[in-house]
mmCIF file of C-alpha atoms in Angstrom:
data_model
loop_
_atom_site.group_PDB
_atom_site.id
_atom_site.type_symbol
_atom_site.label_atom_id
_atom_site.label_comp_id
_atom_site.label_asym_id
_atom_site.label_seq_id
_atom_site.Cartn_x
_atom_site.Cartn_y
_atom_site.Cartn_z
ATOM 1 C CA UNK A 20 42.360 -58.840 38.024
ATOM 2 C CA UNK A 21 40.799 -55.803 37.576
ATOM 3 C CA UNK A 22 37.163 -55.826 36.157
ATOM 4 C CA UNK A 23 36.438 -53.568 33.043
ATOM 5 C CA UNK A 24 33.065 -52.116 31.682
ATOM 6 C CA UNK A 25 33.393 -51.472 28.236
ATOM 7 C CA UNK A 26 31.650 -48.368 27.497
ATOM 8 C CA UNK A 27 28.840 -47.873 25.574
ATOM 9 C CA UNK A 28 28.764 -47.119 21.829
ATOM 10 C CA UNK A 29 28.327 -43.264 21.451
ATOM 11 C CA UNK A 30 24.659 -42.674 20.517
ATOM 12 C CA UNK A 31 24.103 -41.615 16.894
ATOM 13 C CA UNK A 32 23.383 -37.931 17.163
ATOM 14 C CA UNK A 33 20.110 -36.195 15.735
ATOM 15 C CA UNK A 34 20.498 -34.917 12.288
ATOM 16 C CA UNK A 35 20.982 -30.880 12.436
ATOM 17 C CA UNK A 36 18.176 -29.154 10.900
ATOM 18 C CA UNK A 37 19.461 -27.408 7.925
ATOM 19 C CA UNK A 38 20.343 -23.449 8.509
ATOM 20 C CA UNK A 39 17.815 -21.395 7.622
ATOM 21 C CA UNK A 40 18.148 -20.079 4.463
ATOM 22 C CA UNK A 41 19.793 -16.336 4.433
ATOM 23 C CA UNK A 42 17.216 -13.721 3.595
ATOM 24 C CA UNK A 43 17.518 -12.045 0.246
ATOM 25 C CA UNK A 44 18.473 -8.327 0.285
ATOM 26 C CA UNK A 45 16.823 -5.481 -1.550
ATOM 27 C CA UNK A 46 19.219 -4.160 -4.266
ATOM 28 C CA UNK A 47 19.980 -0.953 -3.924
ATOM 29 C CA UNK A 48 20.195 1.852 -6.747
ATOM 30 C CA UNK A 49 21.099 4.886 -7.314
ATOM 31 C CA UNK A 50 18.793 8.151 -7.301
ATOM 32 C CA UNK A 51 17.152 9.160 -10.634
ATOM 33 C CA UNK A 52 17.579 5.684 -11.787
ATOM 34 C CA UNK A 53 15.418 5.438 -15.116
ATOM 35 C CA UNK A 54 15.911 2.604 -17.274
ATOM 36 C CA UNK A 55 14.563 2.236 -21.504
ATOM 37 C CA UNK A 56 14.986 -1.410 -21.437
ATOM 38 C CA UNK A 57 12.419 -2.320 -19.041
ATOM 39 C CA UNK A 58 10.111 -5.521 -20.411
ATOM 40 C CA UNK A 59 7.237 -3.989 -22.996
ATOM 41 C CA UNK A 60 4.484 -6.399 -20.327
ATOM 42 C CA UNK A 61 4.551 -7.179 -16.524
ATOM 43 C CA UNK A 62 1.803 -9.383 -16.850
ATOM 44 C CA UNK A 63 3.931 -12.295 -15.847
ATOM 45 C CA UNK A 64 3.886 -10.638 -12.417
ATOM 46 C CA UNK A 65 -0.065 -10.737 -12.017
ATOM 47 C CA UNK A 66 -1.404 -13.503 -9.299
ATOM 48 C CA UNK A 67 -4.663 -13.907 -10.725
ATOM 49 C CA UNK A 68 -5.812 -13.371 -14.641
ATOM 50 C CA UNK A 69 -7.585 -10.465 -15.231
ATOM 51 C CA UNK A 70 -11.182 -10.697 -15.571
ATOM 52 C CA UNK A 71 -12.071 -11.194 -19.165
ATOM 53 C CA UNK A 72 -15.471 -10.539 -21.210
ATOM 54 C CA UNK A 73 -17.911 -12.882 -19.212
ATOM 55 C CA UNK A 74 -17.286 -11.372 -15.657
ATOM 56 C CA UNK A 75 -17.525 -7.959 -17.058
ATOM 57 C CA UNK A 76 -20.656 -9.017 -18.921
ATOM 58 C CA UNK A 77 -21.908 -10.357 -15.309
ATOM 59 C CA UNK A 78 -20.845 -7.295 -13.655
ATOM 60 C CA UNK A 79 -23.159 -5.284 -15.365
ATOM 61 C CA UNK A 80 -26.154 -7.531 -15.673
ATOM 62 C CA UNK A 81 -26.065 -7.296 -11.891
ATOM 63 C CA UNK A 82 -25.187 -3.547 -11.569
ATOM 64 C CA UNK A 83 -23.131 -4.640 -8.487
ATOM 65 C CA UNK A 84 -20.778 -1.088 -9.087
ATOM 66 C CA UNK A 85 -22.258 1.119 -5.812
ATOM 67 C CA UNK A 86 -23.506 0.026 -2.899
ATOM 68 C CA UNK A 87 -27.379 0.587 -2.589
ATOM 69 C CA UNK A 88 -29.185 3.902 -1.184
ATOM 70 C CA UNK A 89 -29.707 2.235 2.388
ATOM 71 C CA UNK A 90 -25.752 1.979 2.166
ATOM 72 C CA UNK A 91 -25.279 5.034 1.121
ATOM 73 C CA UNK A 92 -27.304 6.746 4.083
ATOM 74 C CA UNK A 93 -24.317 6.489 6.199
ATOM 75 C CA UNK A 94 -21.884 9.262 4.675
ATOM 76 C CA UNK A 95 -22.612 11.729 7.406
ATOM 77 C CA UNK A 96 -21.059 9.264 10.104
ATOM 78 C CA UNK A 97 -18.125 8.589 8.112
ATOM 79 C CA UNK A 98 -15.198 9.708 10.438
ATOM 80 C CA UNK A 99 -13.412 13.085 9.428
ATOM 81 C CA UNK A 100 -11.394 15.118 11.467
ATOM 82 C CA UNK A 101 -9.457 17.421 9.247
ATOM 83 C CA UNK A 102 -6.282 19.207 10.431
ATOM 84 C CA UNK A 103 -2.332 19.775 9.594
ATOM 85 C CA UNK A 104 0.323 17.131 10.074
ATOM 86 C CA UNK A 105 1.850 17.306 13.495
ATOM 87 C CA UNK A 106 5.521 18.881 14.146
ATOM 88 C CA UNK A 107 7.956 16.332 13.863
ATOM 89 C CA UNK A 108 12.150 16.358 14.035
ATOM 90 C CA UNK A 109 14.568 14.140 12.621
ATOM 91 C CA UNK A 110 13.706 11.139 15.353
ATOM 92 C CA UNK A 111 9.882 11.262 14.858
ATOM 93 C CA UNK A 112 7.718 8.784 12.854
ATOM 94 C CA UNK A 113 4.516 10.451 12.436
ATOM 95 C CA UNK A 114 0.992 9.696 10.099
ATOM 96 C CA UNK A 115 -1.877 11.614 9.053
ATOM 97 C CA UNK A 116 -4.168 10.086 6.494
ATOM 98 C CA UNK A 117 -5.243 12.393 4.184
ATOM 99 C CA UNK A 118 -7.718 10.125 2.810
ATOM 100 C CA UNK A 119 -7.880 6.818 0.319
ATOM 101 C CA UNK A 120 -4.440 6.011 -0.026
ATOM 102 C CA UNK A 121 -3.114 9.397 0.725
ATOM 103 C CA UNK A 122 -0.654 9.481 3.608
ATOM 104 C CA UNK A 123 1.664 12.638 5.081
ATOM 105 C CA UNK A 124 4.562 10.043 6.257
ATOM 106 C CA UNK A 125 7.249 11.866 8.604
ATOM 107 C CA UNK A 126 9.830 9.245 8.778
ATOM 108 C CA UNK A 127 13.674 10.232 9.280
ATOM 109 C CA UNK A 128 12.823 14.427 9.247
ATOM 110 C CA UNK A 129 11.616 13.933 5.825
ATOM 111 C CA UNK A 130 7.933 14.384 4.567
ATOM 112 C CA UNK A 131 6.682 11.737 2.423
ATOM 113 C CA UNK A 132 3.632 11.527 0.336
ATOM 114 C CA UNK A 133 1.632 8.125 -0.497
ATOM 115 C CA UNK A 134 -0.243 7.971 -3.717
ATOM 116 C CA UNK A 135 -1.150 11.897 -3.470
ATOM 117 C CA UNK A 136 -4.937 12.716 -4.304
ATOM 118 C CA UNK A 137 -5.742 15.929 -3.340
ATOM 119 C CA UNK A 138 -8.863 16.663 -6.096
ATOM 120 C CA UNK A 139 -12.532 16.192 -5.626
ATOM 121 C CA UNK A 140 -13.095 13.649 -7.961
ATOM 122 C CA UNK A 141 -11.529 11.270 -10.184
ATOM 123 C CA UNK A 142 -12.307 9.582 -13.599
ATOM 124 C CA UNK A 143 -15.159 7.516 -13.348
ATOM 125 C CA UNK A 144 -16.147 7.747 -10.077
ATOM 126 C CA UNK A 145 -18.292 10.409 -8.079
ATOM 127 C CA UNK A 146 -17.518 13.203 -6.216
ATOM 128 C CA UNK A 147 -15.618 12.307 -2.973
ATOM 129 C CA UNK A 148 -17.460 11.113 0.247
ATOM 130 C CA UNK A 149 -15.344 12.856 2.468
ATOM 131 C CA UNK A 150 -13.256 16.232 1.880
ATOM 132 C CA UNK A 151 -9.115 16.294 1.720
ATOM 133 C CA UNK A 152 -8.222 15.695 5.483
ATOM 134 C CA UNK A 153 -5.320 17.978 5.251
ATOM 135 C CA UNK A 154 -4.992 21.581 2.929
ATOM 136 C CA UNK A 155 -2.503 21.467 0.575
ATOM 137 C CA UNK A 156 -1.240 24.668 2.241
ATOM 138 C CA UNK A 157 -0.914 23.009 5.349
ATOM 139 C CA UNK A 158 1.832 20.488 4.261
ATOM 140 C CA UNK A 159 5.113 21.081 5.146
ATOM 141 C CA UNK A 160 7.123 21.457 2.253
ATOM 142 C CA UNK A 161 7.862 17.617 0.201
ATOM 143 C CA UNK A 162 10.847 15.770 0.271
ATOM 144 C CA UNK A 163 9.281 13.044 -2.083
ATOM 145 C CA UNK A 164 6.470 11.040 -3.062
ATOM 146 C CA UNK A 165 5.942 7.580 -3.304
ATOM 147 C CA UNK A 166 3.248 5.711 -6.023
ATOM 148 C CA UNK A 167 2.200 2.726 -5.832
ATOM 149 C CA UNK A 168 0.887 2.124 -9.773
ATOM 150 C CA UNK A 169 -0.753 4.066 -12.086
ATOM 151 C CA UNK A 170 -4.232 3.680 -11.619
ATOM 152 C CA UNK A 171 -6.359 6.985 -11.217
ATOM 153 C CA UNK A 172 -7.154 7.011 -7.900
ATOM 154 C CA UNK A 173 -3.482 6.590 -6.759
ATOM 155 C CA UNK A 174 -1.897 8.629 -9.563
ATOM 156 C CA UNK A 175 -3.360 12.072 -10.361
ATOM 157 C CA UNK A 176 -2.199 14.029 -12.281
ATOM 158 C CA UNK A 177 -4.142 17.466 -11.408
ATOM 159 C CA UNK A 178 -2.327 16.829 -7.986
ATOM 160 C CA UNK A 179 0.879 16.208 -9.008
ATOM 161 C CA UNK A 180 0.683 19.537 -11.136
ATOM 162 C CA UNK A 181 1.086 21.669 -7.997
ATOM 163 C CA UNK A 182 4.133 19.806 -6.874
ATOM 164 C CA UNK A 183 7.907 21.672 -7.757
ATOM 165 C CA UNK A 184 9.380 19.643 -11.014
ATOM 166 C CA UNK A 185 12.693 19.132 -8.974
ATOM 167 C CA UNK A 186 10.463 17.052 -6.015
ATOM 168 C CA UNK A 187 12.125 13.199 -5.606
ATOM 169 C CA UNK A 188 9.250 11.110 -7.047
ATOM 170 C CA UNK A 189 10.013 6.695 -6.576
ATOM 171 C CA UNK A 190 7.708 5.053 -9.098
ATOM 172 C CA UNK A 191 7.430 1.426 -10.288
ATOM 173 C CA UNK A 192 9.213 0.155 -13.225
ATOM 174 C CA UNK A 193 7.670 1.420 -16.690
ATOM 175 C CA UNK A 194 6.252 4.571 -15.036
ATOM 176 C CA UNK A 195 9.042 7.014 -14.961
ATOM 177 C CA UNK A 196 8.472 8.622 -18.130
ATOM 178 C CA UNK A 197 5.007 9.354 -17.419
ATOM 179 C CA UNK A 198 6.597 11.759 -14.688
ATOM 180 C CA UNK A 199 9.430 12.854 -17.586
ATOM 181 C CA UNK A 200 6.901 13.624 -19.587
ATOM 182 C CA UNK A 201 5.440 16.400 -17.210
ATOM 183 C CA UNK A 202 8.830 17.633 -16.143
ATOM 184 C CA UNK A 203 9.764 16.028 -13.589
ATOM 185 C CA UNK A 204 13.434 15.947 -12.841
ATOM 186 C CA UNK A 205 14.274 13.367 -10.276
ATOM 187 C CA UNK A 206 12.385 10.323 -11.139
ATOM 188 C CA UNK A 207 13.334 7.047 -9.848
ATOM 189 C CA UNK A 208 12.180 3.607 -11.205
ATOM 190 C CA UNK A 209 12.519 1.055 -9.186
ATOM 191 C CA UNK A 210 11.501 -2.739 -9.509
ATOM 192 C CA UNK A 211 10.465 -5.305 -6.943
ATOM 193 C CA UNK A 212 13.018 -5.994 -4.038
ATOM 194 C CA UNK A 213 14.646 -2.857 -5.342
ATOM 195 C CA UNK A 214 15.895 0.103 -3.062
ATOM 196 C CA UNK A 215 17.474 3.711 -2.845
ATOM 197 C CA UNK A 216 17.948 5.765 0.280
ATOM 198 C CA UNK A 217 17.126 9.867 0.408
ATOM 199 C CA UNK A 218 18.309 11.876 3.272
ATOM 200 C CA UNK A 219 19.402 8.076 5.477
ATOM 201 C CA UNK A 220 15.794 7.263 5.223
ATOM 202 C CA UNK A 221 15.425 3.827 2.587
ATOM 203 C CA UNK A 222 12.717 3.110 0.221
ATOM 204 C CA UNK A 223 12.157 -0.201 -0.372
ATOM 205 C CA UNK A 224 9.756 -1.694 -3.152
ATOM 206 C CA UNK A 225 8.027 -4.666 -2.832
ATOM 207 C CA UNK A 226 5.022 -6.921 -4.365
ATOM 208 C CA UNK A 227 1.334 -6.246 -4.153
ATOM 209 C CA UNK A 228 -1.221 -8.596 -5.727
ATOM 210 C CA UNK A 229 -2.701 -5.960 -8.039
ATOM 211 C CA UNK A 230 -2.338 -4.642 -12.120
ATOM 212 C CA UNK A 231 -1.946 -1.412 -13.505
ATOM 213 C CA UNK A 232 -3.821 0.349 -16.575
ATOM 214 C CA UNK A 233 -4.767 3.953 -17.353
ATOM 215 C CA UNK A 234 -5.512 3.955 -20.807
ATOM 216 C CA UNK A 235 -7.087 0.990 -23.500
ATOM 217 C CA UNK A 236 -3.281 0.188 -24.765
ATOM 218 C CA UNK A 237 -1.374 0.234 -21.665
ATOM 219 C CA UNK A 238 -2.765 -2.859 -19.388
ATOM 220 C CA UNK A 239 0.259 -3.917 -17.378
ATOM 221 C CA UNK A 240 2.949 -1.982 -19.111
ATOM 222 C CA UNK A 241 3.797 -0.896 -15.779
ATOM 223 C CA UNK A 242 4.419 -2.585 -11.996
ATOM 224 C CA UNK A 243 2.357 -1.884 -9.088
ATOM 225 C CA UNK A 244 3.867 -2.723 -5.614
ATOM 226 C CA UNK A 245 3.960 -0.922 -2.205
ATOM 227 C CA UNK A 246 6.552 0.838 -0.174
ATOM 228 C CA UNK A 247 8.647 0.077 3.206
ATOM 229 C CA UNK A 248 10.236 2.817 4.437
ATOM 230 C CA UNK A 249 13.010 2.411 7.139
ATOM 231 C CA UNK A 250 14.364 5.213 8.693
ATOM 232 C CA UNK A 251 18.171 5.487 10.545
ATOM 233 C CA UNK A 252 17.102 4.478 14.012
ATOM 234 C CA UNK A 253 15.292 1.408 11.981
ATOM 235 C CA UNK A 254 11.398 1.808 12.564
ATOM 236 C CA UNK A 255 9.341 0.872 9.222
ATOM 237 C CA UNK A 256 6.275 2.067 7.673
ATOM 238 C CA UNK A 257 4.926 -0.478 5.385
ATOM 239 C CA UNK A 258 2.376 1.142 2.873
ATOM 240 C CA UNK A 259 0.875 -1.559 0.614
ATOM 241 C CA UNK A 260 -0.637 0.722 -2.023
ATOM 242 C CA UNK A 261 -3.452 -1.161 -3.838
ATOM 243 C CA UNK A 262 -3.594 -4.656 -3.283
ATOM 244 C CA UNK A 263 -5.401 -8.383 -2.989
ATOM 245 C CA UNK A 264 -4.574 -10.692 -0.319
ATOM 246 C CA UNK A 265 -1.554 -13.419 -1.330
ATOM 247 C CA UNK A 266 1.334 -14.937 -0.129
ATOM 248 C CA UNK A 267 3.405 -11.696 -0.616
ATOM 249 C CA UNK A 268 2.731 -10.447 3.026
ATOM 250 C CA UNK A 269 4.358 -13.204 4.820
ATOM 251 C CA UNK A 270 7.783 -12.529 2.523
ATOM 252 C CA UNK A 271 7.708 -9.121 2.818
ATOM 253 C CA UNK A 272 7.258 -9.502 6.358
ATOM 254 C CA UNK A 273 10.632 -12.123 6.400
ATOM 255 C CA UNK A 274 12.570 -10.145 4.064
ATOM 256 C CA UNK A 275 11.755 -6.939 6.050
ATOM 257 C CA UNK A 276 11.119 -8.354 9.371
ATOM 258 C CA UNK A 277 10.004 -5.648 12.611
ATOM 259 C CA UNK A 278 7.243 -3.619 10.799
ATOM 260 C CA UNK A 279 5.748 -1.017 13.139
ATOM 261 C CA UNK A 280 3.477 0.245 11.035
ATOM 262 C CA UNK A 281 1.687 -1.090 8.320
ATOM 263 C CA UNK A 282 -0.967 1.022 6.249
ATOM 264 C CA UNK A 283 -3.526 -1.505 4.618
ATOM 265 C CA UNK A 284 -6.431 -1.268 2.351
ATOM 266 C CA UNK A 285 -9.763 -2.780 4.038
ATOM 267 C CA UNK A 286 -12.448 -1.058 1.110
ATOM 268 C CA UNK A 287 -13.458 -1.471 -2.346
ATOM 269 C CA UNK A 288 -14.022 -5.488 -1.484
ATOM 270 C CA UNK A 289 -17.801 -6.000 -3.115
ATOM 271 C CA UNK A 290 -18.316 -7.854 -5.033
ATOM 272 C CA UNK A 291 -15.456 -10.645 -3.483
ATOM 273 C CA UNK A 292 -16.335 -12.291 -7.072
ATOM 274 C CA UNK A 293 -15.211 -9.303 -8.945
ATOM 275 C CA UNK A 294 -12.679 -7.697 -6.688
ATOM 276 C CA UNK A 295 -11.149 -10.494 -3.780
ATOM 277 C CA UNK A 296 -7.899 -10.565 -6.370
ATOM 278 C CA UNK A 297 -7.407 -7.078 -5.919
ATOM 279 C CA UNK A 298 -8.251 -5.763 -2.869
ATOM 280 C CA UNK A 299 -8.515 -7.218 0.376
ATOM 281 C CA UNK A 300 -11.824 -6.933 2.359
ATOM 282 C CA UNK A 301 -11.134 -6.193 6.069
ATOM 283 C CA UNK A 302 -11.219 -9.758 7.802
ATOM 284 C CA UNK A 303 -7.594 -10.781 4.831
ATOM 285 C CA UNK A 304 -6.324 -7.125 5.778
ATOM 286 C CA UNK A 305 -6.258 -7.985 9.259
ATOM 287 C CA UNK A 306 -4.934 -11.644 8.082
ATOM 288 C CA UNK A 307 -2.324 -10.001 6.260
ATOM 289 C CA UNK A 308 -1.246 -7.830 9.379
ATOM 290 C CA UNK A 309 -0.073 -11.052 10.899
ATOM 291 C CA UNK A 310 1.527 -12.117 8.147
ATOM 292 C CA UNK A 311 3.883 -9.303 7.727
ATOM 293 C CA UNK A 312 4.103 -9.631 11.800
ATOM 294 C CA UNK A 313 3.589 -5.470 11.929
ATOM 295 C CA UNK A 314 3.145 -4.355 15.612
ATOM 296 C CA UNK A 315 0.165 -1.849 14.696
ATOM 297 C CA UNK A 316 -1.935 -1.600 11.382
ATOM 298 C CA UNK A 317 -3.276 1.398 10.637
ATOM 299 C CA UNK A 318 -6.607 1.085 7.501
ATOM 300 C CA UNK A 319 -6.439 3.110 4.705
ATOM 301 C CA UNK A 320 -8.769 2.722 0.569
ATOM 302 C CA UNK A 321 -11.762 3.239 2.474
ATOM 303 C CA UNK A 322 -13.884 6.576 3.160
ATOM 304 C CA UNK A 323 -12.881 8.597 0.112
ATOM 305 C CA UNK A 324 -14.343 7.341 -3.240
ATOM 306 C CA UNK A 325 -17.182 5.328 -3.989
ATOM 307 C CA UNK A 326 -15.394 2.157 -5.717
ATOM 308 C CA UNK A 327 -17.598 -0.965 -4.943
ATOM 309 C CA UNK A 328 -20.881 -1.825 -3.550
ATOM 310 C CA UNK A 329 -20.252 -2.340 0.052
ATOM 311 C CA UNK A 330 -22.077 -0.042 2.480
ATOM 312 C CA UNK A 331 -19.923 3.284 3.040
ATOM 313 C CA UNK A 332 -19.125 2.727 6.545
ATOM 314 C CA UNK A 333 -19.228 -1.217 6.706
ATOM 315 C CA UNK A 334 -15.119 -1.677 6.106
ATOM 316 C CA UNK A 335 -14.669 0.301 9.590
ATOM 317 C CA UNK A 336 -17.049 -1.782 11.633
ATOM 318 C CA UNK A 337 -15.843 -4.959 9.941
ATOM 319 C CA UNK A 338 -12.254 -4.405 10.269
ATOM 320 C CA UNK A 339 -12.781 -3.475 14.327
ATOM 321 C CA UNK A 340 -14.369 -7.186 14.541
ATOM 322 C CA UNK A 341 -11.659 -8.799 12.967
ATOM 323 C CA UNK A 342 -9.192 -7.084 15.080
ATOM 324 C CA UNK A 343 -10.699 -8.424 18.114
ATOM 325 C CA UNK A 344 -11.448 -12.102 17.064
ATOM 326 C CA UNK A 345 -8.197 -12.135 16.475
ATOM 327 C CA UNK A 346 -7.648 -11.169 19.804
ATOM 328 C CA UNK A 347 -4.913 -8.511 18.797
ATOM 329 C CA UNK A 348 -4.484 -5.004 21.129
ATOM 330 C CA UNK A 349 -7.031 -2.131 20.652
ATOM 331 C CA UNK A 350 -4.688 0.262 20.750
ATOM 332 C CA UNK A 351 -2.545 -1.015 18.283
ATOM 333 C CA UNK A 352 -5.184 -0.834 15.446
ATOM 334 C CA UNK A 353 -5.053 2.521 14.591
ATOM 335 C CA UNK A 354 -8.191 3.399 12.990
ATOM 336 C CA UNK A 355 -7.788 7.066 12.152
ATOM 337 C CA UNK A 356 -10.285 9.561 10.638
ATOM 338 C CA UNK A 357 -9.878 11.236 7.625
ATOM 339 C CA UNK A 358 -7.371 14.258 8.499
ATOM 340 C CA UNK A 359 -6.285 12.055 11.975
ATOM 341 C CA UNK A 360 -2.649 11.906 12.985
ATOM 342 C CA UNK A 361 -0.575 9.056 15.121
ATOM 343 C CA UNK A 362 2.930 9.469 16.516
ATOM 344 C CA UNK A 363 5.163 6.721 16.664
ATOM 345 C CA UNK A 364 6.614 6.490 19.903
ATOM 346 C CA UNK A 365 9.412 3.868 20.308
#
């Protein structure tokens, strides 16, 4: 008789961890897109309530609006190395920063302008620190322009005057008929997680932690977000715009995952009571670098206009610190002058 082992009951096997959900897509839209039925308030979008009359009453009993003369004595060192954009074909990625949050993109063979602010001053603020890195005749000739929100040092309007009427402009929802208004012919409103492509390059808007106003009646009656740009061989620029530091990094990072570039704000941060909602200081634009898991971060909102009362040439030094404590590459920080250019190189 023939001995049998009975075999063991089959183990119970480990629960599978659910899939991962599947990542939302941009919707895309057509060119010239403009739409009247847009809602009359975006303030449901704001992360953080805008300050009301207290902090503004505590804003100027402390007069905390420039930074003091001993942080002023530092303009002459403030880097500035003016010069045209660099040549650049269909395959090249190239920056210059033209100063605040003025960039010369050259993704895809087109030429792309951030926020455009080409004029020595703006409303309510002094002269500029630092001249226009780049001519206006030196650009090569537009293929569009990007804003970010309405505010008047990242929409202005002297600049936009010398740009052709027929010039591809991608605004946020609410703000295309400011650009109707002034003739412009090939507006295109776009809300978050929206997208439309020009010449195979894609614009995609996304969320920034920010507000928009330009006159006493208009307080959020348009978005404010910033701009991914992806061109056919599928490197991204990711240029934020204006913007706090919030949970919005780490999505658009997941939703638009393999940033190589990401332009971020690192001035305008003092007072953190008055302003940490808005703009990030250097140490959370370094932070939010990680989050979007961009291979190089390039600052920008810093050097230009005298916004806040942090010393002129403290967001540089600070953002270099963070970079290294957080133990990131040198050379992928790229830290540019006014008027400096970087090529992308795959």
């Amino acid at each position: 008789m023939t001995e049998r082992t009975a075999r063991p009951a089959p183990a119970a096997e480990a629960p599978r961890p659910p899939a991962p959900a599947p990542l939302p897509t941009s919707v895309l839209q057509p060119l010239g897109r403009l739409r009247h039925d847009w809602p009359r308030s975006f303030a449901d979008r704001l992360t953080a309530p805008l300050p009301g009359v207290r902090a503004l009453a505590r804003l100027a009993r402390e007069g905390a609006v420039r930074p003091r003369p001993e942080g002023l004595r530092d303009i002459p060192l403030l880097p500035f190395e003016p010069g045209p954009p660099p040549p650049a074909g269909p395959g090249t990625v190239a920056v210059t920063w033209v100063g605040h949050a003025s960039w010369v993109l050259r993704v895809g063979g087109l030429t792309v302008l951030t926020d455009p602010v080409w004029s020595r001053r703006i409303l309510g603020t002094p002269a500029r620190l630092t001249p226009v890195g780049v001519r206006w005749e030196d650009l090569p000739p537009v293929d569009a322009v990007v804003i970010s929100h309405n505010h008047f040092d990242h929409l202005d309007a002297p600049t936009l005057r010398r740009l052709p009427r027929a010039t591809p402009v991608l605004v946020p929802a609410g703000l295309g008929r400011w650009f109707v208004r002034r003739g412009f012919t090939r507006v295109t409103e776009l809300d978050w997680w929206e997208a439309v492509e020009l010449g195979g390059v894609r614009f995609d808007f996304v969320p920034a932690h920010h507000w928009s106003k330009r006159t006493l009646l208009d307080t959020c009656r348009s978005l404010w977000g910033g701009w991914v740009l992806t061109d056919p061989a599928g490197r991204r620029v990711y240029f934020a715009g204006d913007t706090g530091y919030g949970h919005w990094f780490a999505e658009i990072g997941r939703r638009h995952p393999g940033i190589d570039l990401a332009l971020l704000p690192i001035g305008a941060y003092d007072p953190r009571w008055w302003l940490s909602d808005v703009h990030t200081d250097p140490e959370e634009a370094v932070r939010a670098h990680q989050d979007l898991g961009a291979r190089r971060m390039a600052p920008m909102h810093w050097a230009t206009f005298v916004l806040s009362s942090e010393p002129v040439l403290e967001p540089l030094t600070r953002v270099r610190a963070a970079w290294e404590r957080a133990g990131l590459p040198r050379e992928d920080l790229w830290d540019l002058p006014v008027g400096g250019s970087r090529v992308l190189v795959p």
